[in-house]
Amino acid sequence: MAWGKWLRSRGWLSVLIACLIAAGPATVDAAAKKGDGKRPAATSVSKGKKAAGKRPVARKAKAAPRAKTKAKKQVVTASAKQRGKSSVRRVAAVVPARPSYGHAFGLHETADPLGLKSSVALVVDQDTGEVLINKNAQAVLPIASLTKLMTALVVIEAQQPLDEVLTITAEDVDTEKGSSSRLALGTRLTRGEMLHLALMSSENRAANALGRHYPGGLPAFVEAMNRKARELGMQDTRYVEPTGLSSRNQSTARDLALLVKAAYQYPLIRELSTSPEYGVAIGKRQLHYRNTNGLVYKDDWDIGLQKTGYISEAGRCLVMQAQLAGRKLIMVFLDSAGRYSRIGDAERVRRWIEELDFSRDMETEDGDPMPRVTS
């Protein structure tokens, strides 16, 4: 009678929970399997003797830190389940890449006979102006680091001394995209070294420092860039800064072909932009840089000038002057989808051009002129 009275006073449920806890994790698991199949919430119980007649109190699980940038998901490992604990491993969720302007405008839907991956392509004979390939060449798009070709042109035409030492400051740090740089604050290099790094390996801090050390500072430099664009007939081009990190630096393939032709007139731009490798001394350290265009390392390419570019809004971009099939050609590829697709497009164009006979009187069997790629 006393046992029954005690059970009624405590309640069946309380007694059952106390017995299960005393029996250990194995009994808890067995009870969960006999129930609705759900494990009870994990609890943390302090070691030592429990106070008599008191139910154990489950501690609150510590709240997981809120994700700041990327969405997170929780994964409970099998080994943790066996120990009766919840071990959380954080896994970054896949975030889709931001579409480029070319994708947003539907330019990638434009078909062409060569199957180019760039939404914009233009190939022009440098000497005659003959257009061999034209794919959306009139589209106005962000041009990323192709901007640095105009930066170099303005610096050289200003005839500023190339041996003058410039210093990287906080003003040269990228606040547009948050990109990194190997040129730490306080780095001192000559203007010529800065120009080399900007053209060959697309060093953003170097390009900004070049503009900042222009007479009148950065605003005067940007104005000089836009003035030069107008002089060259680049009617659809606009610059707002010298690096290309801003998507407001915009142009067309037609305008960029004019820029390549003008920049090619300067041997220094040709030499620095096509240099495969370059090293600079930073105090006791030697920094080694490589060209961002893999085609300069290939023996079957005769490249006279080149510049690459990339930001998400612009896609992968490339401009070149190259000699193919006995001709000096200017090639422009904008908004290419895929890391190596702009290089692949250049190879597709080269193979196509080398299959053609560019003699003036060459005709097909039907008497028609040789085909050109337009879209």
mmCIF file of N, CA, C and O in Angstrom, residues 6-89:
data_model
loop_
_atom_site.group_PDB
_atom_site.id
_atom_site.type_symbol
_atom_site.label_atom_id
_atom_site.label_comp_id
_atom_site.label_asym_id
_atom_site.label_seq_id
_atom_site.Cartn_x
_atom_site.Cartn_y
_atom_site.Cartn_z
ATOM 1 N N TRP A 6 2.988 5.903 -2.848
ATOM 2 C CA TRP A 6 4.136 6.720 -3.295
ATOM 3 C C TRP A 6 4.126 6.936 -4.796
ATOM 4 O O TRP A 6 4.401 8.018 -5.293
ATOM 5 N N LEU A 7 3.778 5.881 -5.550
ATOM 6 C CA LEU A 7 3.698 6.014 -7.006
ATOM 7 C C LEU A 7 2.653 7.036 -7.412
ATOM 8 O O LEU A 7 2.839 7.843 -8.312
ATOM 9 N N ARG A 8 1.465 6.964 -6.731
ATOM 10 C CA ARG A 8 0.408 7.914 -7.099
ATOM 11 C C ARG A 8 0.815 9.353 -6.772
ATOM 12 O O ARG A 8 0.498 10.286 -7.506
ATOM 13 N N SER A 9 1.584 9.527 -5.667
ATOM 14 C CA SER A 9 1.976 10.892 -5.282
ATOM 15 C C SER A 9 3.023 11.450 -6.240
ATOM 16 O O SER A 9 3.075 12.634 -6.497
ATOM 17 N N ARG A 10 3.905 10.601 -6.753
ATOM 18 C CA ARG A 10 4.962 11.069 -7.649
ATOM 19 C C ARG A 10 4.505 11.150 -9.097
ATOM 20 O O ARG A 10 5.052 11.912 -9.865
ATOM 21 N N GLY A 11 3.566 10.316 -9.451
ATOM 22 C CA GLY A 11 3.145 10.311 -10.856
ATOM 23 C C GLY A 11 3.916 9.268 -11.622
ATOM 24 O O GLY A 11 5.129 9.136 -11.469
ATOM 25 N N TRP A 12 3.211 8.491 -12.422
ATOM 26 C CA TRP A 12 3.859 7.419 -13.206
ATOM 27 C C TRP A 12 4.922 7.977 -14.148
ATOM 28 O O TRP A 12 5.971 7.380 -14.342
ATOM 29 N N LEU A 13 4.655 9.074 -14.784
ATOM 30 C CA LEU A 13 5.593 9.597 -15.797
ATOM 31 C C LEU A 13 6.917 9.996 -15.176
ATOM 32 O O LEU A 13 7.995 9.720 -15.713
ATOM 33 N N SER A 14 6.871 10.644 -14.011
ATOM 34 C CA SER A 14 8.115 11.065 -13.350
ATOM 35 C C SER A 14 8.960 9.878 -12.987
ATOM 36 O O SER A 14 10.181 9.849 -13.138
ATOM 37 N N VAL A 15 8.280 8.805 -12.463
ATOM 38 C CA VAL A 15 9.022 7.608 -12.063
ATOM 39 C C VAL A 15 9.664 6.944 -13.261
ATOM 40 O O VAL A 15 10.830 6.517 -13.222
ATOM 41 N N LEU A 16 8.915 6.899 -14.378
ATOM 42 C CA LEU A 16 9.450 6.261 -15.592
ATOM 43 C C LEU A 16 10.687 6.996 -16.103
ATOM 44 O O LEU A 16 11.697 6.395 -16.442
ATOM 45 N N ILE A 17 10.644 8.335 -16.136
ATOM 46 C CA ILE A 17 11.790 9.123 -16.625
ATOM 47 C C ILE A 17 12.991 8.923 -15.720
ATOM 48 O O ILE A 17 14.127 8.750 -16.169
ATOM 49 N N ALA A 18 12.747 8.893 -14.398
ATOM 50 C CA ALA A 18 13.869 8.710 -13.455
ATOM 51 C C ALA A 18 14.518 7.368 -13.641
ATOM 52 O O ALA A 18 15.741 7.226 -13.608
ATOM 53 N N CYS A 19 13.677 6.317 -13.889
ATOM 54 C CA CYS A 19 14.237 4.978 -14.097
ATOM 55 C C CYS A 19 15.037 4.897 -15.374
ATOM 56 O O CYS A 19 16.100 4.286 -15.427
ATOM 57 N N LEU A 20 14.540 5.541 -16.416
ATOM 58 C CA LEU A 20 15.250 5.507 -17.701
ATOM 59 C C LEU A 20 16.594 6.206 -17.603
ATOM 60 O O LEU A 20 17.600 5.758 -18.148
ATOM 61 N N ILE A 21 16.646 7.336 -16.934
ATOM 62 C CA ILE A 21 17.907 8.073 -16.798
ATOM 63 C C ILE A 21 18.899 7.269 -15.995
ATOM 64 O O ILE A 21 20.083 7.178 -16.311
ATOM 65 N N ALA A 22 18.396 6.610 -14.932
ATOM 66 C CA ALA A 22 19.292 5.791 -14.106
ATOM 67 C C ALA A 22 19.817 4.604 -14.880
ATOM 68 O O ALA A 22 20.946 4.161 -14.686
ATOM 69 N N ALA A 23 19.022 4.062 -15.821
ATOM 70 C CA ALA A 23 19.435 2.883 -16.591
ATOM 71 C C ALA A 23 20.500 3.220 -17.601
ATOM 72 O O ALA A 23 21.194 2.348 -18.092
ATOM 73 N N GLY A 24 20.647 4.492 -18.038
ATOM 74 C CA GLY A 24 21.723 4.864 -18.958
ATOM 75 C C GLY A 24 21.231 5.017 -20.391
ATOM 76 O O GLY A 24 20.062 4.779 -20.697
ATOM 77 N N PRO A 25 22.151 5.435 -21.345
ATOM 78 C CA PRO A 25 21.798 5.720 -22.742
ATOM 79 C C PRO A 25 21.184 4.543 -23.457
ATOM 80 O O PRO A 25 20.326 4.705 -24.312
ATOM 81 N N ALA A 26 21.616 3.308 -23.144
ATOM 82 C CA ALA A 26 21.085 2.152 -23.876
ATOM 83 C C ALA A 26 19.592 2.034 -23.669
ATOM 84 O O ALA A 26 18.824 1.752 -24.595
ATOM 85 N N THR A 27 19.102 2.249 -22.419
ATOM 86 C CA THR A 27 17.681 2.150 -22.147
ATOM 87 C C THR A 27 16.924 3.269 -22.822
ATOM 88 O O THR A 27 15.811 3.096 -23.320
ATOM 89 N N VAL A 28 17.531 4.463 -22.862
ATOM 90 C CA VAL A 28 16.884 5.585 -23.540
ATOM 91 C C VAL A 28 16.688 5.271 -25.004
ATOM 92 O O VAL A 28 15.640 5.506 -25.589
ATOM 93 N N ASP A 29 17.727 4.715 -25.642
ATOM 94 C CA ASP A 29 17.628 4.352 -27.055
ATOM 95 C C ASP A 29 16.544 3.319 -27.264
ATOM 96 O O ASP A 29 15.770 3.374 -28.230
ATOM 97 N N ALA A 30 16.484 2.300 -26.368
ATOM 98 C CA ALA A 30 15.472 1.254 -26.522
ATOM 99 C C ALA A 30 14.082 1.830 -26.381
ATOM 100 O O ALA A 30 13.164 1.489 -27.122
ATOM 101 N N ALA A 31 13.904 2.739 -25.421
ATOM 102 C CA ALA A 31 12.584 3.337 -25.240
ATOM 103 C C ALA A 31 12.195 4.159 -26.449
ATOM 104 O O ALA A 31 11.049 4.188 -26.866
ATOM 105 N N ALA A 32 13.181 4.873 -27.056
ATOM 106 C CA ALA A 32 12.884 5.686 -28.240
ATOM 107 C C ALA A 32 12.453 4.814 -29.388
ATOM 108 O O ALA A 32 11.566 5.159 -30.165
ATOM 109 N N LYS A 33 13.100 3.617 -29.537
ATOM 110 C CA LYS A 33 12.741 2.730 -30.634
ATOM 111 C C LYS A 33 11.333 2.181 -30.468
ATOM 112 O O LYS A 33 10.613 1.969 -31.430
ATOM 113 N N LYS A 34 10.915 1.922 -29.197
ATOM 114 C CA LYS A 34 9.580 1.386 -28.962
ATOM 115 C C LYS A 34 8.522 2.470 -29.104
ATOM 116 O O LYS A 34 7.342 2.186 -29.238
ATOM 117 N N GLY A 35 8.932 3.726 -29.039
ATOM 118 C CA GLY A 35 7.980 4.820 -29.132
ATOM 119 C C GLY A 35 7.731 5.210 -30.565
ATOM 120 O O GLY A 35 7.563 4.362 -31.430
ATOM 121 N N ASP A 36 7.751 6.534 -30.835
ATOM 122 C CA ASP A 36 7.394 7.016 -32.179
ATOM 123 C C ASP A 36 8.589 7.092 -33.110
ATOM 124 O O ASP A 36 8.484 7.652 -34.191
ATOM 125 N N GLY A 37 9.765 6.570 -32.713
ATOM 126 C CA GLY A 37 10.938 6.543 -33.591
ATOM 127 C C GLY A 37 11.786 7.794 -33.485
ATOM 128 O O GLY A 37 12.785 7.918 -34.166
ATOM 129 N N LYS A 38 11.404 8.785 -32.662
ATOM 130 C CA LYS A 38 12.165 10.025 -32.553
ATOM 131 C C LYS A 38 13.040 9.973 -31.311
ATOM 132 O O LYS A 38 12.597 9.564 -30.241
ATOM 133 N N ARG A 39 14.285 10.415 -31.482
ATOM 134 C CA ARG A 39 15.177 10.489 -30.322
ATOM 135 C C ARG A 39 14.781 11.657 -29.453
ATOM 136 O O ARG A 39 14.443 12.723 -29.957
ATOM 137 N N PRO A 40 14.847 11.509 -28.144
ATOM 138 C CA PRO A 40 14.606 12.671 -27.282
ATOM 139 C C PRO A 40 15.719 13.679 -27.469
ATOM 140 O O PRO A 40 16.827 13.334 -27.859
ATOM 141 N N ALA A 41 15.400 14.929 -27.199
ATOM 142 C CA ALA A 41 16.388 15.993 -27.377
ATOM 143 C C ALA A 41 17.595 15.722 -26.503
ATOM 144 O O ALA A 41 17.460 15.285 -25.347
ATOM 145 N N ALA A 42 18.803 15.990 -27.074
ATOM 146 C CA ALA A 42 20.028 15.757 -26.317
ATOM 147 C C ALA A 42 20.084 16.695 -25.130
ATOM 148 O O ALA A 42 19.781 17.879 -25.244
ATOM 149 N N THR A 43 20.484 16.182 -24.000
ATOM 150 C CA THR A 43 20.588 17.004 -22.801
ATOM 151 C C THR A 43 21.961 16.845 -22.203
ATOM 152 O O THR A 43 22.670 15.884 -22.452
ATOM 153 N N SER A 44 22.336 17.810 -21.422
ATOM 154 C CA SER A 44 23.609 17.756 -20.713
ATOM 155 C C SER A 44 23.314 17.692 -19.224
ATOM 156 O O SER A 44 22.669 18.576 -18.679
ATOM 157 N N VAL A 45 23.773 16.617 -18.550
ATOM 158 C CA VAL A 45 23.484 16.411 -17.127
ATOM 159 C C VAL A 45 24.788 16.496 -16.362
ATOM 160 O O VAL A 45 25.783 15.865 -16.726
ATOM 161 N N SER A 46 24.793 17.271 -15.286
ATOM 162 C CA SER A 46 26.018 17.423 -14.501
ATOM 163 C C SER A 46 26.354 16.114 -13.806
ATOM 164 O O SER A 46 25.483 15.332 -13.450
ATOM 165 N N LYS A 47 27.640 15.856 -13.592
ATOM 166 C CA LYS A 47 28.105 14.637 -12.957
ATOM 167 C C LYS A 47 27.852 14.696 -11.456
ATOM 168 O O LYS A 47 27.693 15.749 -10.865
ATOM 169 N N GLY A 48 27.894 13.525 -10.802
ATOM 170 C CA GLY A 48 27.716 13.455 -9.359
ATOM 171 C C GLY A 48 26.310 13.017 -9.003
ATOM 172 O O GLY A 48 25.495 12.680 -9.837
ATOM 173 N N LYS A 49 25.991 13.020 -7.685
ATOM 174 C CA LYS A 49 24.697 12.563 -7.209
ATOM 175 C C LYS A 49 23.637 13.613 -7.480
ATOM 176 O O LYS A 49 23.853 14.803 -7.343
ATOM 177 N N LYS A 50 22.432 13.128 -7.869
ATOM 178 C CA LYS A 50 21.314 14.015 -8.102
ATOM 179 C C LYS A 50 20.604 14.227 -6.783
ATOM 180 O O LYS A 50 20.542 13.361 -5.929
ATOM 181 N N ALA A 51 19.999 15.374 -6.637
ATOM 182 C CA ALA A 51 19.228 15.642 -5.430
ATOM 183 C C ALA A 51 18.028 14.728 -5.391
ATOM 184 O O ALA A 51 17.325 14.565 -6.388
ATOM 185 N N ALA A 52 17.759 14.114 -4.263
ATOM 186 C CA ALA A 52 16.681 13.133 -4.155
ATOM 187 C C ALA A 52 15.342 13.796 -4.414
ATOM 188 O O ALA A 52 15.064 14.869 -3.904
ATOM 189 N N GLY A 53 14.501 13.093 -5.183
ATOM 190 C CA GLY A 53 13.150 13.545 -5.440
ATOM 191 C C GLY A 53 13.055 14.663 -6.460
ATOM 192 O O GLY A 53 11.990 15.206 -6.677
ATOM 193 N N LYS A 54 14.169 15.065 -7.104
ATOM 194 C CA LYS A 54 14.122 16.142 -8.094
ATOM 195 C C LYS A 54 14.362 15.587 -9.473
ATOM 196 O O LYS A 54 15.210 14.748 -9.674
ATOM 197 N N ARG A 55 13.589 16.127 -10.424
ATOM 198 C CA ARG A 55 13.779 15.718 -11.818
ATOM 199 C C ARG A 55 15.002 16.405 -12.392
ATOM 200 O O ARG A 55 15.259 17.580 -12.107
ATOM 201 N N PRO A 56 15.779 15.669 -13.205
ATOM 202 C CA PRO A 56 16.958 16.314 -13.827
ATOM 203 C C PRO A 56 16.525 17.421 -14.783
ATOM 204 O O PRO A 56 15.540 17.278 -15.493
ATOM 205 N N VAL A 57 17.248 18.493 -14.767
ATOM 206 C CA VAL A 57 16.901 19.648 -15.597
ATOM 207 C C VAL A 57 17.803 19.671 -16.822
ATOM 208 O O VAL A 57 19.026 19.653 -16.698
ATOM 209 N N ALA A 58 17.188 19.702 -18.006
ATOM 210 C CA ALA A 58 17.957 19.750 -19.263
ATOM 211 C C ALA A 58 18.514 21.141 -19.467
ATOM 212 O O ALA A 58 17.794 22.132 -19.352
ATOM 213 N N ARG A 59 19.805 21.188 -19.742
ATOM 214 C CA ARG A 59 20.422 22.486 -20.018
ATOM 215 C C ARG A 59 20.116 22.925 -21.447
ATOM 216 O O ARG A 59 20.021 22.108 -22.348
ATOM 217 N N LYS A 60 20.017 24.198 -21.624
ATOM 218 C CA LYS A 60 19.773 24.725 -22.979
ATOM 219 C C LYS A 60 21.019 24.572 -23.824
ATOM 220 O O LYS A 60 22.118 24.873 -23.371
ATOM 221 N N ALA A 61 20.797 24.088 -25.046
ATOM 222 C CA ALA A 61 21.935 23.989 -25.969
ATOM 223 C C ALA A 61 22.379 25.387 -26.347
ATOM 224 O O ALA A 61 21.565 26.267 -26.578
ATOM 225 N N LYS A 62 23.659 25.568 -26.430
ATOM 226 C CA LYS A 62 24.206 26.871 -26.800
ATOM 227 C C LYS A 62 23.834 27.218 -28.228
ATOM 228 O O LYS A 62 23.990 26.420 -29.132
ATOM 229 N N ALA A 63 23.330 28.423 -28.414
ATOM 230 C CA ALA A 63 22.862 28.819 -29.758
ATOM 231 C C ALA A 63 24.030 28.876 -30.716
ATOM 232 O O ALA A 63 25.104 29.376 -30.393
ATOM 233 N N ALA A 64 23.804 28.336 -31.917
ATOM 234 C CA ALA A 64 24.850 28.372 -32.949
ATOM 235 C C ALA A 64 25.017 29.795 -33.446
ATOM 236 O O ALA A 64 24.052 30.536 -33.562
ATOM 237 N N PRO A 65 26.256 30.218 -33.720
ATOM 238 C CA PRO A 65 26.479 31.586 -34.215
ATOM 239 C C PRO A 65 25.798 31.794 -35.553
ATOM 240 O O PRO A 65 25.768 30.926 -36.398
ATOM 241 N N ARG A 66 25.258 32.985 -35.699
ATOM 242 C CA ARG A 66 24.555 33.317 -36.949
ATOM 243 C C ARG A 66 25.542 33.509 -38.085
ATOM 244 O O ARG A 66 26.565 34.156 -37.930
ATOM 245 N N ALA A 67 25.246 32.935 -39.229
ATOM 246 C CA ALA A 67 26.127 33.075 -40.388
ATOM 247 C C ALA A 67 26.120 34.511 -40.865
ATOM 248 O O ALA A 67 25.074 35.136 -40.968
ATOM 249 N N LYS A 68 27.292 35.038 -41.173
ATOM 250 C CA LYS A 68 27.395 36.421 -41.611
ATOM 251 C C LYS A 68 27.362 36.561 -43.118
ATOM 252 O O LYS A 68 26.863 37.537 -43.644
ATOM 253 N N THR A 69 27.940 35.629 -43.813
ATOM 254 C CA THR A 69 28.048 35.793 -45.259
ATOM 255 C C THR A 69 27.351 34.703 -46.022
ATOM 256 O O THR A 69 26.610 34.965 -46.947
ATOM 257 N N LYS A 70 27.595 33.453 -45.654
ATOM 258 C CA LYS A 70 27.037 32.341 -46.413
ATOM 259 C C LYS A 70 26.072 31.540 -45.543
ATOM 260 O O LYS A 70 26.238 31.435 -44.335
ATOM 261 N N ALA A 71 25.061 30.995 -46.163
ATOM 262 C CA ALA A 71 24.115 30.153 -45.443
ATOM 263 C C ALA A 71 24.818 28.896 -44.965
ATOM 264 O O ALA A 71 25.685 28.350 -45.634
ATOM 265 N N LYS A 72 24.432 28.388 -43.767
ATOM 266 C CA LYS A 72 25.049 27.198 -43.206
ATOM 267 C C LYS A 72 23.988 26.137 -42.962
ATOM 268 O O LYS A 72 22.825 26.422 -42.758
ATOM 269 N N LYS A 73 24.379 24.887 -42.971
ATOM 270 C CA LYS A 73 23.491 23.802 -42.594
ATOM 271 C C LYS A 73 24.214 22.905 -41.605
ATOM 272 O O LYS A 73 25.437 22.823 -41.581
ATOM 273 N N GLN A 74 23.435 22.206 -40.731
ATOM 274 C CA GLN A 74 24.017 21.373 -39.695
ATOM 275 C C GLN A 74 24.000 19.920 -40.099
ATOM 276 O O GLN A 74 23.035 19.433 -40.678
ATOM 277 N N VAL A 75 25.081 19.220 -39.798
ATOM 278 C CA VAL A 75 25.201 17.802 -40.087
ATOM 279 C C VAL A 75 25.604 17.096 -38.809
ATOM 280 O O VAL A 75 26.610 17.451 -38.194
ATOM 281 N N VAL A 76 24.806 16.113 -38.320
ATOM 282 C CA VAL A 76 25.123 15.340 -37.127
ATOM 283 C C VAL A 76 25.815 14.057 -37.559
ATOM 284 O O VAL A 76 25.262 13.276 -38.337
ATOM 285 N N THR A 77 27.041 13.828 -37.112
ATOM 286 C CA THR A 77 27.822 12.681 -37.548
ATOM 287 C C THR A 77 27.327 11.406 -36.888
ATOM 288 O O THR A 77 26.753 11.424 -35.798
ATOM 289 N N ALA A 78 27.565 10.251 -37.533
ATOM 290 C CA ALA A 78 27.119 8.956 -37.022
ATOM 291 C C ALA A 78 27.819 8.621 -35.712
ATOM 292 O O ALA A 78 27.217 8.099 -34.782
ATOM 293 N N SER A 79 29.120 8.939 -35.623
ATOM 294 C CA SER A 79 29.854 8.624 -34.400
ATOM 295 C C SER A 79 29.302 9.402 -33.216
ATOM 296 O O SER A 79 29.279 8.911 -32.091
ATOM 297 N N ALA A 80 28.836 10.612 -33.492
ATOM 298 C CA ALA A 80 28.263 11.404 -32.416
ATOM 299 C C ALA A 80 26.965 10.793 -31.929
ATOM 300 O O ALA A 80 26.635 10.829 -30.746
ATOM 301 N N LYS A 81 26.170 10.218 -32.862
ATOM 302 C CA LYS A 81 24.920 9.570 -32.479
ATOM 303 C C LYS A 81 25.195 8.398 -31.544
ATOM 304 O O LYS A 81 24.465 8.153 -30.576
ATOM 305 N N GLN A 82 26.261 7.638 -31.819
ATOM 306 C CA GLN A 82 26.586 6.488 -30.994
ATOM 307 C C GLN A 82 26.959 6.917 -29.583
ATOM 308 O O GLN A 82 26.719 6.208 -28.621
ATOM 309 N N ARG A 83 27.544 8.117 -29.456
ATOM 310 C CA ARG A 83 27.920 8.606 -28.131
ATOM 311 C C ARG A 83 26.758 9.284 -27.433
ATOM 312 O O ARG A 83 26.862 9.712 -26.300
ATOM 313 N N GLY A 84 25.627 9.411 -28.130
ATOM 314 C CA GLY A 84 24.466 10.045 -27.541
ATOM 315 C C GLY A 84 24.588 11.551 -27.478
ATOM 316 O O GLY A 84 23.942 12.214 -26.685
ATOM 317 N N LYS A 85 25.465 12.127 -28.333
ATOM 318 C CA LYS A 85 25.663 13.576 -28.351
ATOM 319 C C LYS A 85 25.421 14.105 -29.753
ATOM 320 O O LYS A 85 25.498 13.369 -30.727
ATOM 321 N N SER A 86 25.151 15.415 -29.830
ATOM 322 C CA SER A 86 24.956 16.068 -31.131
ATOM 323 C C SER A 86 26.214 16.836 -31.475
ATOM 324 O O SER A 86 26.526 17.836 -30.842
ATOM 325 N N SER A 87 26.970 16.326 -32.429
ATOM 326 C CA SER A 87 28.165 17.013 -32.886
ATOM 327 C C SER A 87 27.832 17.709 -34.198
ATOM 328 O O SER A 87 27.469 17.060 -35.177
ATOM 329 N N VAL A 88 27.931 19.029 -34.214
ATOM 330 C CA VAL A 88 27.507 19.800 -35.378
ATOM 331 C C VAL A 88 28.707 20.188 -36.219
ATOM 332 O O VAL A 88 29.680 20.752 -35.716
ATOM 333 N N ARG A 89 28.671 19.862 -37.485
ATOM 334 C CA ARG A 89 29.713 20.271 -38.437
ATOM 335 C C ARG A 89 29.086 21.248 -39.415
ATOM 336 O O ARG A 89 28.056 20.965 -40.031
#
